Each structure stands twice: as structure tokens, then as C-alpha cells.
């Protein structure tokens, strides 16, 4: 379990380092995830080496949203005043993401 944590958090640390060195405007966690995906793809890291920790993190994924949900309570007055634009933006962006994802999937299926 310690090795699994070390691999996952090592990729996160590499993402942090890359953001710090290059100043790119992507979240370091996303870069770390891409590094881990790359390492898994080229088989430098085997799935069994991170599978247990990854399963644990996915099972407890909801807990990662608790701090954000609690901090939303500070802004209930703004949310109440602007609920319609928030709802419309959420609905439209969801449809756009679904359409673009489907479109990209169809295009990528032609090449792979």
C-alpha cells in the first residue's frame, strides 16, 4: 500500500514540479494524472502496482467534494439571487460537453 501511495503521489509531485518549472496554466493534479496514465500506457508502472490505492480513492471519491460543498454554504445568498443563470449555464455546458465528447469519440474511433 505504501508503494502504491508513493507511485500515485510521486506522479502528483512530478506534476507540481512541471508546473513550477514551466509555469504552464494547467492544474498540477491533471498533469500528474497524465504522467501516471503515460507510465501505465508504456508499462513503466504496472496496473497491479497502483490498483489497490486507486480503487480505494475511487470508492471514497465523494469525500473529496465535502470541503467544496461546505464552502458553498457561504454563498447561498448569491446562489439564491442568481439561480436561473447558474441553472442555464450548467445545463448548456453539460449538453456542450456531451456533444463534444461524443463527436471526439466518433472521430477517434475512425483512427484507432
CSV table of N, CA and C in Angstrom, one decimal:
chain,number,residue,atom,x,y,z
A,1,UNK,N,0.8,-1.2,0.0
A,1,UNK,CA,0.0,0.0,0.0
A,1,UNK,C,0.9,1.3,0.0
A,2,UNK,N,2.0,1.2,0.7
A,2,UNK,CA,2.9,2.4,0.7
A,2,UNK,C,3.5,2.6,-0.6
A,3,UNK,N,3.9,1.5,-1.4
A,3,UNK,CA,4.4,1.7,-2.7
A,3,UNK,C,3.4,2.3,-3.6
A,4,UNK,N,2.1,1.9,-3.5
A,4,UNK,CA,1.1,2.4,-4.3
A,4,UNK,C,0.9,3.9,-4.1
A,5,UNK,N,0.9,4.3,-2.8
A,5,UNK,CA,0.8,5.7,-2.5
A,5,UNK,C,2.0,6.5,-3.0
A,6,UNK,N,3.1,5.9,-2.9
A,6,UNK,CA,4.4,6.6,-3.4
A,6,UNK,C,4.3,6.8,-4.9
A,7,UNK,N,3.8,5.8,-5.6
A,7,UNK,CA,3.7,6.0,-7.1
A,7,UNK,C,2.7,7.1,-7.4
A,8,UNK,N,1.5,7.0,-6.8
A,8,UNK,CA,0.5,8.0,-7.2
A,8,UNK,C,0.9,9.4,-6.7
A,9,UNK,N,1.4,9.5,-5.5
A,9,UNK,CA,1.8,10.9,-5.0
A,9,UNK,C,3.1,11.3,-5.7
A,10,UNK,N,3.9,10.4,-6.1
A,10,UNK,CA,5.1,10.8,-6.9
A,10,UNK,C,4.7,11.4,-8.2
A,11,UNK,N,3.7,10.8,-8.9
A,11,UNK,CA,3.2,11.4,-10.1
A,11,UNK,C,2.7,12.8,-9.9
A,12,UNK,N,1.9,13.0,-8.8
A,12,UNK,CA,1.4,14.3,-8.4
A,12,UNK,C,2.5,15.3,-8.2
A,13,UNK,N,3.6,14.8,-7.5
A,13,UNK,CA,4.7,15.7,-7.2
A,13,UNK,C,5.4,16.1,-8.5
A,14,UNK,N,5.5,15.1,-9.4
A,14,UNK,CA,6.1,15.5,-10.7
A,14,UNK,C,5.3,16.5,-11.5
A,15,UNK,N,4.0,16.4,-11.4
A,15,UNK,CA,3.1,17.4,-11.9
A,15,UNK,C,3.3,18.8,-11.3
A,16,UNK,N,3.4,18.8,-10.0
A,16,UNK,CA,3.7,20.1,-9.3
A,16,UNK,C,5.0,20.6,-9.8
A,17,UNK,N,6.0,19.8,-9.9
A,17,UNK,CA,7.4,20.3,-10.3
A,17,UNK,C,7.3,20.8,-11.8
A,18,UNK,N,6.6,20.1,-12.6
A,18,UNK,CA,6.5,20.6,-14.0
A,18,UNK,C,5.8,22.0,-14.1
A,19,UNK,N,4.7,22.1,-13.3
A,19,UNK,CA,4.0,23.4,-13.3
A,19,UNK,C,4.9,24.5,-12.7
A,20,UNK,N,5.7,24.2,-11.7
A,20,UNK,CA,6.6,25.2,-11.1
A,20,UNK,C,7.7,25.5,-12.0
A,21,UNK,N,8.3,24.6,-12.7
A,21,UNK,CA,9.4,24.8,-13.7
A,21,UNK,C,8.9,25.6,-14.9
A,22,UNK,N,7.8,25.2,-15.5
A,22,UNK,CA,7.4,25.7,-16.8
A,22,UNK,C,6.4,26.9,-16.6
A,23,UNK,N,5.6,26.9,-15.5
A,23,UNK,CA,4.6,28.0,-15.4
A,23,UNK,C,3.4,27.8,-16.2
A,24,UNK,N,3.2,26.5,-16.7
A,24,UNK,CA,2.0,26.3,-17.6
A,24,UNK,C,0.7,26.5,-16.7
A,25,UNK,N,-0.3,26.8,-17.4
A,25,UNK,CA,-1.6,27.1,-16.7
A,25,UNK,C,-2.5,25.9,-16.5
A,26,UNK,N,-2.0,24.7,-16.4
A,26,UNK,CA,-2.8,23.6,-16.1
A,26,UNK,C,-2.7,23.2,-14.6
A,27,UNK,N,-3.7,22.6,-14.0
A,27,UNK,CA,-3.6,22.2,-12.6
A,27,UNK,C,-2.5,21.0,-12.6
A,28,UNK,N,-1.7,21.1,-11.5
A,28,UNK,CA,-0.7,20.1,-11.4
A,28,UNK,C,-1.3,18.7,-11.2
A,29,UNK,N,-2.4,18.6,-10.6
A,29,UNK,CA,-3.1,17.3,-10.4
A,29,UNK,C,-3.4,16.7,-11.8
A,30,UNK,N,-3.8,17.5,-12.7
A,30,UNK,CA,-4.2,16.9,-14.0
A,30,UNK,C,-2.9,16.5,-14.7
A,31,UNK,N,-1.8,17.2,-14.6
A,31,UNK,CA,-0.5,16.8,-15.2
A,31,UNK,C,0.0,15.6,-14.6
A,32,UNK,N,-0.2,15.5,-13.2
A,32,UNK,CA,0.2,14.3,-12.5
A,32,UNK,C,-0.6,13.0,-13.0
A,33,UNK,N,-1.8,13.2,-13.2
A,33,UNK,CA,-2.7,12.2,-13.7
A,33,UNK,C,-2.3,11.7,-15.1
A,34,UNK,N,-1.9,12.7,-15.9
A,34,UNK,CA,-1.5,12.4,-17.3
A,34,UNK,C,-0.1,11.7,-17.2
A,35,UNK,N,0.7,12.0,-16.3
A,35,UNK,CA,2.0,11.3,-16.1
A,35,UNK,C,1.8,9.9,-15.7
A,36,UNK,N,0.9,9.7,-14.8
A,36,UNK,CA,0.5,8.3,-14.4
A,36,UNK,C,-0.1,7.5,-15.5
A,37,UNK,N,-1.0,8.1,-16.3
A,37,UNK,CA,-1.6,7.4,-17.4
A,37,UNK,C,-0.5,7.1,-18.4
A,38,UNK,N,0.4,8.0,-18.7
A,38,UNK,CA,1.5,7.7,-19.6
A,38,UNK,C,2.4,6.5,-19.1
A,39,UNK,N,2.7,6.6,-17.8
A,39,UNK,CA,3.5,5.5,-17.2
A,39,UNK,C,2.8,4.1,-17.3
A,40,UNK,N,1.5,4.2,-17.1
A,40,UNK,CA,0.7,2.9,-17.2
A,40,UNK,C,0.7,2.5,-18.7
A,41,UNK,N,0.6,3.4,-19.6
A,41,UNK,CA,0.5,3.1,-21.0
A,41,UNK,C,1.8,2.4,-21.6
A,42,UNK,N,2.9,3.0,-21.1
A,42,UNK,CA,4.2,2.5,-21.6
A,42,UNK,C,4.7,1.3,-20.7
A,43,UNK,N,3.9,0.9,-19.8
A,43,UNK,CA,4.1,-0.2,-18.9
A,43,UNK,C,5.3,0.0,-18.0
A,44,UNK,N,5.7,1.3,-17.7
A,44,UNK,CA,6.7,1.6,-16.7
A,44,UNK,C,6.2,1.3,-15.3
A,45,UNK,N,4.9,1.5,-15.2
A,45,UNK,CA,4.2,1.2,-13.9
A,45,UNK,C,3.1,0.2,-14.3
A,46,UNK,N,3.0,-0.9,-13.6
A,46,UNK,CA,2.0,-1.9,-13.9
A,46,UNK,C,0.8,-1.6,-13.1
A,47,UNK,N,-0.4,-1.9,-13.7
A,47,UNK,CA,-1.7,-1.6,-13.0
A,47,UNK,C,-1.8,-2.2,-11.6
A,48,UNK,N,-1.3,-3.4,-11.4
A,48,UNK,CA,-1.3,-4.0,-10.1
A,48,UNK,C,-0.6,-3.2,-9.1
A,49,UNK,N,0.4,-2.4,-9.5
A,49,UNK,CA,1.2,-1.6,-8.6
A,49,UNK,C,0.4,-0.4,-8.0
A,50,UNK,N,-0.7,0.0,-8.6
A,50,UNK,CA,-1.5,1.1,-8.1
A,50,UNK,C,-2.9,0.8,-8.0
A,51,UNK,N,-3.4,-0.4,-8.4
A,51,UNK,CA,-4.8,-0.7,-8.4
A,51,UNK,C,-5.5,-0.6,-7.1
A,52,UNK,N,-4.8,-1.1,-6.0
A,52,UNK,CA,-5.5,-1.1,-4.7
A,52,UNK,C,-5.7,0.3,-4.2
A,53,UNK,N,-4.8,1.2,-4.3
A,53,UNK,CA,-4.9,2.6,-3.8
A,53,UNK,C,-5.9,3.3,-4.8
A,54,UNK,N,-5.8,3.0,-6.0
A,54,UNK,CA,-6.8,3.7,-7.0
A,54,UNK,C,-8.2,3.3,-6.7
A,55,UNK,N,-8.4,2.0,-6.4
A,55,UNK,CA,-9.8,1.5,-6.0
A,55,UNK,C,-10.3,2.2,-4.7
A,56,UNK,N,-9.4,2.3,-3.8
A,56,UNK,CA,-9.7,3.0,-2.5
A,56,UNK,C,-10.1,4.4,-2.7
A,57,UNK,N,-9.3,5.1,-3.5
A,57,UNK,CA,-9.6,6.5,-3.8
A,57,UNK,C,-10.9,6.7,-4.6
A,58,UNK,N,-11.2,5.8,-5.5
A,58,UNK,CA,-12.4,5.9,-6.3
A,58,UNK,C,-13.6,5.6,-5.4
A,59,UNK,N,-13.5,4.6,-4.5
A,59,UNK,CA,-14.6,4.3,-3.6
A,59,UNK,C,-14.9,5.5,-2.6
A,60,UNK,N,-14.0,6.2,-2.3
A,60,UNK,CA,-14.1,7.3,-1.3
A,60,UNK,C,-14.1,8.7,-2.0
A,61,UNK,N,-14.4,8.7,-3.3
A,61,UNK,CA,-14.3,9.9,-4.1
A,61,UNK,C,-15.2,11.0,-3.6
A,62,UNK,N,-16.4,10.7,-3.1
A,62,UNK,CA,-17.3,11.6,-2.6
A,62,UNK,C,-16.8,12.5,-1.5
A,63,UNK,N,-15.9,12.0,-0.7
A,63,UNK,CA,-15.4,12.7,0.5
A,63,UNK,C,-14.5,13.9,0.0
A,64,UNK,N,-14.0,13.8,-1.2
A,64,UNK,CA,-13.2,14.9,-1.8
A,64,UNK,C,-14.0,16.2,-2.1
A,65,UNK,N,-15.3,16.0,-2.2
A,65,UNK,CA,-16.2,17.1,-2.5
A,65,UNK,C,-16.8,17.8,-1.3
A,66,UNK,N,-16.6,17.2,-0.1
A,66,UNK,CA,-17.1,17.8,1.1
A,66,UNK,C,-16.6,19.2,1.4
A,67,UNK,N,-15.3,19.5,1.3
A,67,UNK,CA,-14.9,20.9,1.6
A,67,UNK,C,-15.5,21.9,0.6
A,68,UNK,N,-15.6,21.5,-0.7
A,68,UNK,CA,-16.2,22.4,-1.6
A,68,UNK,C,-17.6,22.7,-1.3
A,69,UNK,N,-18.4,21.6,-1.0
A,69,UNK,CA,-19.8,21.7,-0.7
A,69,UNK,C,-20.0,22.6,0.6
A,70,UNK,N,-19.2,22.4,1.6
A,70,UNK,CA,-19.3,23.2,2.8
A,70,UNK,C,-19.0,24.7,2.5
A,71,UNK,N,-18.0,24.9,1.7
A,71,UNK,CA,-17.7,26.3,1.4
A,71,UNK,C,-18.8,27.0,0.6
A,72,UNK,N,-19.6,26.2,-0.2
A,72,UNK,CA,-20.7,26.8,-0.9
A,72,UNK,C,-21.8,27.4,0.0
A,73,UNK,N,-21.9,26.9,1.2
A,73,UNK,CA,-22.9,27.4,2.2
A,73,UNK,C,-22.6,28.9,2.5
A,74,UNK,N,-21.4,29.4,2.3
A,74,UNK,CA,-21.1,30.8,2.5
A,74,UNK,C,-21.8,31.7,1.4
A,75,UNK,N,-22.1,31.1,0.3
A,75,UNK,CA,-22.6,31.8,-0.8
A,75,UNK,C,-24.1,31.6,-1.2
A,76,UNK,N,-24.9,31.1,-0.2
A,76,UNK,CA,-26.3,30.8,-0.5
A,76,UNK,C,-27.0,32.0,-1.0
A,77,UNK,N,-26.7,33.2,-0.4
A,77,UNK,CA,-27.4,34.4,-0.8
A,77,UNK,C,-27.2,34.7,-2.3
A,78,UNK,N,-25.9,34.6,-2.7
A,78,UNK,CA,-25.6,34.8,-4.2
A,78,UNK,C,-26.3,33.7,-5.0
A,79,UNK,N,-26.2,32.5,-4.6
A,79,UNK,CA,-26.8,31.4,-5.4
A,79,UNK,C,-28.3,31.6,-5.5
A,80,UNK,N,-29.0,32.0,-4.4
A,80,UNK,CA,-30.4,32.2,-4.4
A,80,UNK,C,-30.8,33.4,-5.4
A,81,UNK,N,-29.9,34.4,-5.4
A,81,UNK,CA,-30.2,35.5,-6.3
A,81,UNK,C,-30.0,35.2,-7.7
A,82,UNK,N,-29.1,34.3,-8.0
A,82,UNK,CA,-28.6,34.0,-9.4
A,82,UNK,C,-28.9,32.6,-9.8
A,83,UNK,N,-29.9,32.0,-9.3
A,83,UNK,CA,-30.2,30.5,-9.5
A,83,UNK,C,-30.5,30.2,-11.0
A,84,UNK,N,-31.2,31.1,-11.7
A,84,UNK,CA,-31.6,30.9,-13.1
A,84,UNK,C,-30.3,30.9,-14.0
A,85,UNK,N,-29.5,31.9,-13.9
A,85,UNK,CA,-28.3,31.9,-14.8
A,85,UNK,C,-27.4,30.7,-14.5
A,86,UNK,N,-27.3,30.3,-13.2
A,86,UNK,CA,-26.5,29.2,-12.8
A,86,UNK,C,-27.1,27.9,-13.4
A,87,UNK,N,-28.4,27.7,-13.3
A,87,UNK,CA,-29.0,26.6,-13.8
A,87,UNK,C,-28.9,26.5,-15.4
A,88,UNK,N,-29.1,27.6,-16.0
A,88,UNK,CA,-29.0,27.6,-17.5
A,88,UNK,C,-27.5,27.3,-17.9
A,89,UNK,N,-26.6,27.9,-17.3
A,89,UNK,CA,-25.2,27.7,-17.6
A,89,UNK,C,-24.8,26.2,-17.4
A,90,UNK,N,-25.3,25.7,-16.3
A,90,UNK,CA,-25.0,24.3,-16.0
A,90,UNK,C,-25.6,23.4,-17.1
A,91,UNK,N,-26.8,23.6,-17.4
A,91,UNK,CA,-27.5,22.8,-18.4
A,91,UNK,C,-26.8,22.9,-19.8
A,92,UNK,N,-26.6,24.1,-20.2
A,92,UNK,CA,-25.9,24.3,-21.5
A,92,UNK,C,-24.5,23.7,-21.6
A,93,UNK,N,-23.7,23.9,-20.6
A,93,UNK,CA,-22.4,23.4,-20.6
A,93,UNK,C,-22.4,21.9,-20.5
A,94,UNK,N,-23.4,21.3,-19.8
A,94,UNK,CA,-23.5,19.8,-19.8
A,94,UNK,C,-23.7,19.3,-21.2
A,95,UNK,N,-24.7,19.9,-21.9
A,95,UNK,CA,-25.0,19.5,-23.3
A,95,UNK,C,-23.8,19.7,-24.2
A,96,UNK,N,-23.1,20.8,-24.1
A,96,UNK,CA,-22.0,21.0,-24.9
A,96,UNK,C,-20.9,20.0,-24.7
A,97,UNK,N,-20.6,19.7,-23.4
A,97,UNK,CA,-19.6,18.7,-23.1
A,97,UNK,C,-20.0,17.3,-23.7
A,98,UNK,N,-21.3,16.9,-23.5
A,98,UNK,CA,-21.7,15.6,-24.0
A,98,UNK,C,-21.6,15.6,-25.6
A,99,UNK,N,-22.0,16.6,-26.3
A,99,UNK,CA,-21.9,16.7,-27.7
A,99,UNK,C,-20.4,16.6,-28.2
A,100,UNK,N,-19.6,17.5,-27.6
A,100,UNK,CA,-18.2,17.5,-28.0
A,100,UNK,C,-17.5,16.2,-27.7
A,101,UNK,N,-17.8,15.6,-26.5
A,101,UNK,CA,-17.2,14.3,-26.2
A,101,UNK,C,-17.6,13.2,-27.2
A,102,UNK,N,-18.9,13.2,-27.5
A,102,UNK,CA,-19.4,12.2,-28.5
A,102,UNK,C,-18.8,12.4,-29.9
A,103,UNK,N,-18.6,13.7,-30.2
A,103,UNK,CA,-18.0,14.0,-31.5
A,103,UNK,C,-16.6,13.6,-31.6
A,104,UNK,N,-15.8,13.9,-30.5
A,104,UNK,CA,-14.4,13.5,-30.5
A,104,UNK,C,-14.3,12.0,-30.5
A,105,UNK,N,-15.2,11.3,-29.7
A,105,UNK,CA,-15.1,9.8,-29.7
A,105,UNK,C,-15.4,9.2,-31.1
A,106,UNK,N,-16.3,9.8,-31.8
A,106,UNK,CA,-16.6,9.3,-33.2
A,106,UNK,C,-15.4,9.5,-34.1
A,107,UNK,N,-14.8,10.7,-34.0
A,107,UNK,CA,-13.6,10.9,-34.8
A,107,UNK,C,-12.4,10.0,-34.4
A,108,UNK,N,-12.2,9.8,-33.1
A,108,UNK,CA,-11.1,9.0,-32.7
A,108,UNK,C,-11.3,7.5,-33.1
A,109,UNK,N,-12.6,7.1,-33.1
A,109,UNK,CA,-12.8,5.7,-33.5
A,109,UNK,C,-12.4,5.4,-34.9
A,110,UNK,N,-12.4,6.4,-35.8
A,110,UNK,CA,-12.0,6.2,-37.2
A,110,UNK,C,-10.5,6.0,-37.3
A,111,UNK,N,-9.7,6.5,-36.3
A,111,UNK,CA,-8.3,6.4,-36.4
A,111,UNK,C,-7.8,5.2,-35.6
A,112,UNK,N,-8.5,4.8,-34.6
A,112,UNK,CA,-8.0,3.7,-33.7
A,112,UNK,C,-8.9,2.6,-33.9
